[in-house]
Amino acid sequence: NTHQKGDLGEELAAQHLLKEGYTIICRKFRSKAGEIDCIARDADGVLVFIEVKSCRNFSYGNPLYWITPSKQRTLARVALQYLSEHQSLGVPCRFDVISIVGSKIDHLKNAFLVK
C-alpha cells in the first residue's frame, strides 16, 4: 500500500544519507502542523529537514518538484516546532528533498528557502 511504499522510500533515503556522512537525528517527526520525514545533521553540522518523495517512474513528473508552496509552508511550521521543542532556534538549518524513482536517488540540497 501507499504507506509501505513511503516507508520503503524513507528507508532508502536514510541509507543514502548515512552513506553521505549524515547523522540521522529523527525520522517521522510529527507535530500538530504535520510531519517531516527525516531530520539529520550533515558533515558540516547543519541541521537538515528532509522531505522524501518516491514513485516507480516519471509518469507524474519528477518528484523533486512535488513540494508545493503550501507543503513548503507546512514543513517550515513543523521545523519551527522542532527547533522550539529542542531549544535550537538560531541553529543553522536547511530544507532538502530526496527523490527516489525506481532505484535512482536524487538529493536536492537547500531545495527551498523559508521567509
mmCIF file of C-alpha atoms in Angstrom, residues 17-112:
data_model
loop_
_atom_site.group_PDB
_atom_site.id
_atom_site.type_symbol
_atom_site.label_atom_id
_atom_site.label_comp_id
_atom_site.label_asym_id
_atom_site.label_seq_id
_atom_site.Cartn_x
_atom_site.Cartn_y
_atom_site.Cartn_z
ATOM 1 C CA LEU A 17 22.104 9.978 3.984
ATOM 2 C CA LEU A 18 24.204 7.690 6.170
ATOM 3 C CA LYS A 19 26.456 6.839 3.194
ATOM 4 C CA GLU A 20 26.884 10.575 2.582
ATOM 5 C CA GLY A 21 28.066 11.150 6.162
ATOM 6 C CA TYR A 22 24.857 12.480 7.683
ATOM 7 C CA THR A 23 23.764 11.643 11.209
ATOM 8 C CA ILE A 24 20.083 10.754 11.451
ATOM 9 C CA ILE A 25 18.521 12.560 14.396
ATOM 10 C CA CYS A 26 14.859 11.728 13.942
ATOM 11 C CA ARG A 27 12.578 10.040 11.447
ATOM 12 C CA LYS A 28 8.910 10.935 11.034
ATOM 13 C CA PHE A 29 8.861 13.914 13.378
ATOM 14 C CA ARG A 30 5.207 14.781 13.938
ATOM 15 C CA SER A 31 3.518 17.857 15.306
ATOM 16 C CA LYS A 32 0.015 19.275 15.070
ATOM 17 C CA ALA A 33 1.125 21.114 11.920
ATOM 18 C CA GLY A 34 2.281 17.981 10.067
ATOM 19 C CA GLU A 35 5.250 15.673 9.630
ATOM 20 C CA ILE A 36 8.856 15.851 8.477
ATOM 21 C CA ASP A 37 10.158 12.597 7.037
ATOM 22 C CA CYS A 38 13.701 12.885 8.362
ATOM 23 C CA ILE A 39 15.820 15.265 10.404
ATOM 24 C CA ALA A 40 19.578 14.861 10.127
ATOM 25 C CA ARG A 41 22.848 16.684 10.645
ATOM 26 C CA ASP A 42 25.237 16.959 7.712
ATOM 27 C CA ALA A 43 29.019 16.661 7.913
ATOM 28 C CA ASP A 44 29.291 20.444 8.484
ATOM 29 C CA GLY A 45 26.914 20.294 11.451
ATOM 30 C CA VAL A 46 23.963 21.906 9.649
ATOM 31 C CA LEU A 47 20.555 20.663 10.786
ATOM 32 C CA VAL A 48 18.692 19.361 7.731
ATOM 33 C CA PHE A 49 14.938 18.862 7.429
ATOM 34 C CA ILE A 50 14.338 16.327 4.672
ATOM 35 C CA GLU A 51 11.209 15.553 2.671
ATOM 36 C CA VAL A 52 11.278 12.239 0.788
ATOM 37 C CA LYS A 53 9.226 11.653 -2.348
ATOM 38 C CA SER A 54 9.243 8.323 -4.152
ATOM 39 C CA CYS A 55 7.496 6.699 -7.101
ATOM 40 C CA ARG A 56 8.017 3.944 -9.646
ATOM 41 C CA ASN A 57 8.587 6.110 -12.725
ATOM 42 C CA PHE A 58 8.393 9.660 -14.052
ATOM 43 C CA SER A 59 4.816 9.381 -15.373
ATOM 44 C CA TYR A 60 3.714 12.075 -12.884
ATOM 45 C CA GLY A 61 6.841 14.169 -13.350
ATOM 46 C CA ASN A 62 9.937 14.483 -11.236
ATOM 47 C CA PRO A 63 9.153 14.083 -7.521
ATOM 48 C CA LEU A 64 11.687 16.826 -6.724
ATOM 49 C CA TYR A 65 9.049 19.279 -7.943
ATOM 50 C CA TRP A 66 6.147 17.878 -5.937
ATOM 51 C CA ILE A 67 6.881 20.118 -2.955
ATOM 52 C CA THR A 68 4.309 22.850 -3.481
ATOM 53 C CA PRO A 69 4.474 26.264 -1.779
ATOM 54 C CA SER A 70 1.742 25.039 0.582
ATOM 55 C CA LYS A 71 3.800 21.959 1.500
ATOM 56 C CA GLN A 72 6.860 24.180 1.983
ATOM 57 C CA ARG A 73 4.926 26.319 4.488
ATOM 58 C CA THR A 74 3.785 23.184 6.327
ATOM 59 C CA LEU A 75 7.346 21.854 6.501
ATOM 60 C CA ALA A 76 8.528 25.230 7.781
ATOM 61 C CA ARG A 77 5.897 25.232 10.551
ATOM 62 C CA VAL A 78 6.848 21.694 11.606
ATOM 63 C CA ALA A 79 10.556 22.569 11.513
ATOM 64 C CA LEU A 80 9.933 25.623 13.686
ATOM 65 C CA GLN A 81 8.061 23.412 16.156
ATOM 66 C CA TYR A 82 11.027 21.015 16.247
ATOM 67 C CA LEU A 83 13.525 23.839 16.726
ATOM 68 C CA SER A 84 11.412 25.324 19.514
ATOM 69 C CA GLU A 85 10.944 21.994 21.324
ATOM 70 C CA HIS A 86 14.680 21.276 21.164
ATOM 71 C CA GLN A 87 15.879 24.779 22.123
ATOM 72 C CA SER A 88 17.568 25.022 18.729
ATOM 73 C CA LEU A 89 16.248 28.343 17.449
ATOM 74 C CA GLY A 90 19.108 30.095 15.646
ATOM 75 C CA VAL A 91 20.873 26.853 14.719
ATOM 76 C CA PRO A 92 21.960 26.755 11.044
ATOM 77 C CA CYS A 93 19.467 24.626 9.129
ATOM 78 C CA ARG A 94 18.098 23.979 5.659
ATOM 79 C CA PHE A 95 15.430 22.035 3.773
ATOM 80 C CA ASP A 96 16.408 19.197 1.411
ATOM 81 C CA VAL A 97 14.298 16.974 -0.813
ATOM 82 C CA ILE A 98 15.215 13.416 -1.709
ATOM 83 C CA SER A 99 13.561 11.924 -4.770
ATOM 84 C CA ILE A 100 13.512 8.190 -5.371
ATOM 85 C CA VAL A 101 12.297 6.980 -8.745
ATOM 86 C CA GLY A 102 12.728 3.244 -9.098
ATOM 87 C CA SER A 103 16.276 2.757 -7.829
ATOM 88 C CA LYS A 104 17.513 6.266 -8.752
ATOM 89 C CA ILE A 105 18.095 8.618 -5.807
ATOM 90 C CA ASP A 106 18.400 12.380 -6.284
ATOM 91 C CA HIS A 107 19.235 14.610 -3.328
ATOM 92 C CA LEU A 108 18.409 18.285 -3.778
ATOM 93 C CA LYS A 109 20.138 20.271 -1.041
ATOM 94 C CA ASN A 110 18.710 23.603 0.080
ATOM 95 C CA ALA A 111 15.613 22.856 -2.014
ATOM 96 C CA PHE A 112 13.698 25.937 -0.869
#
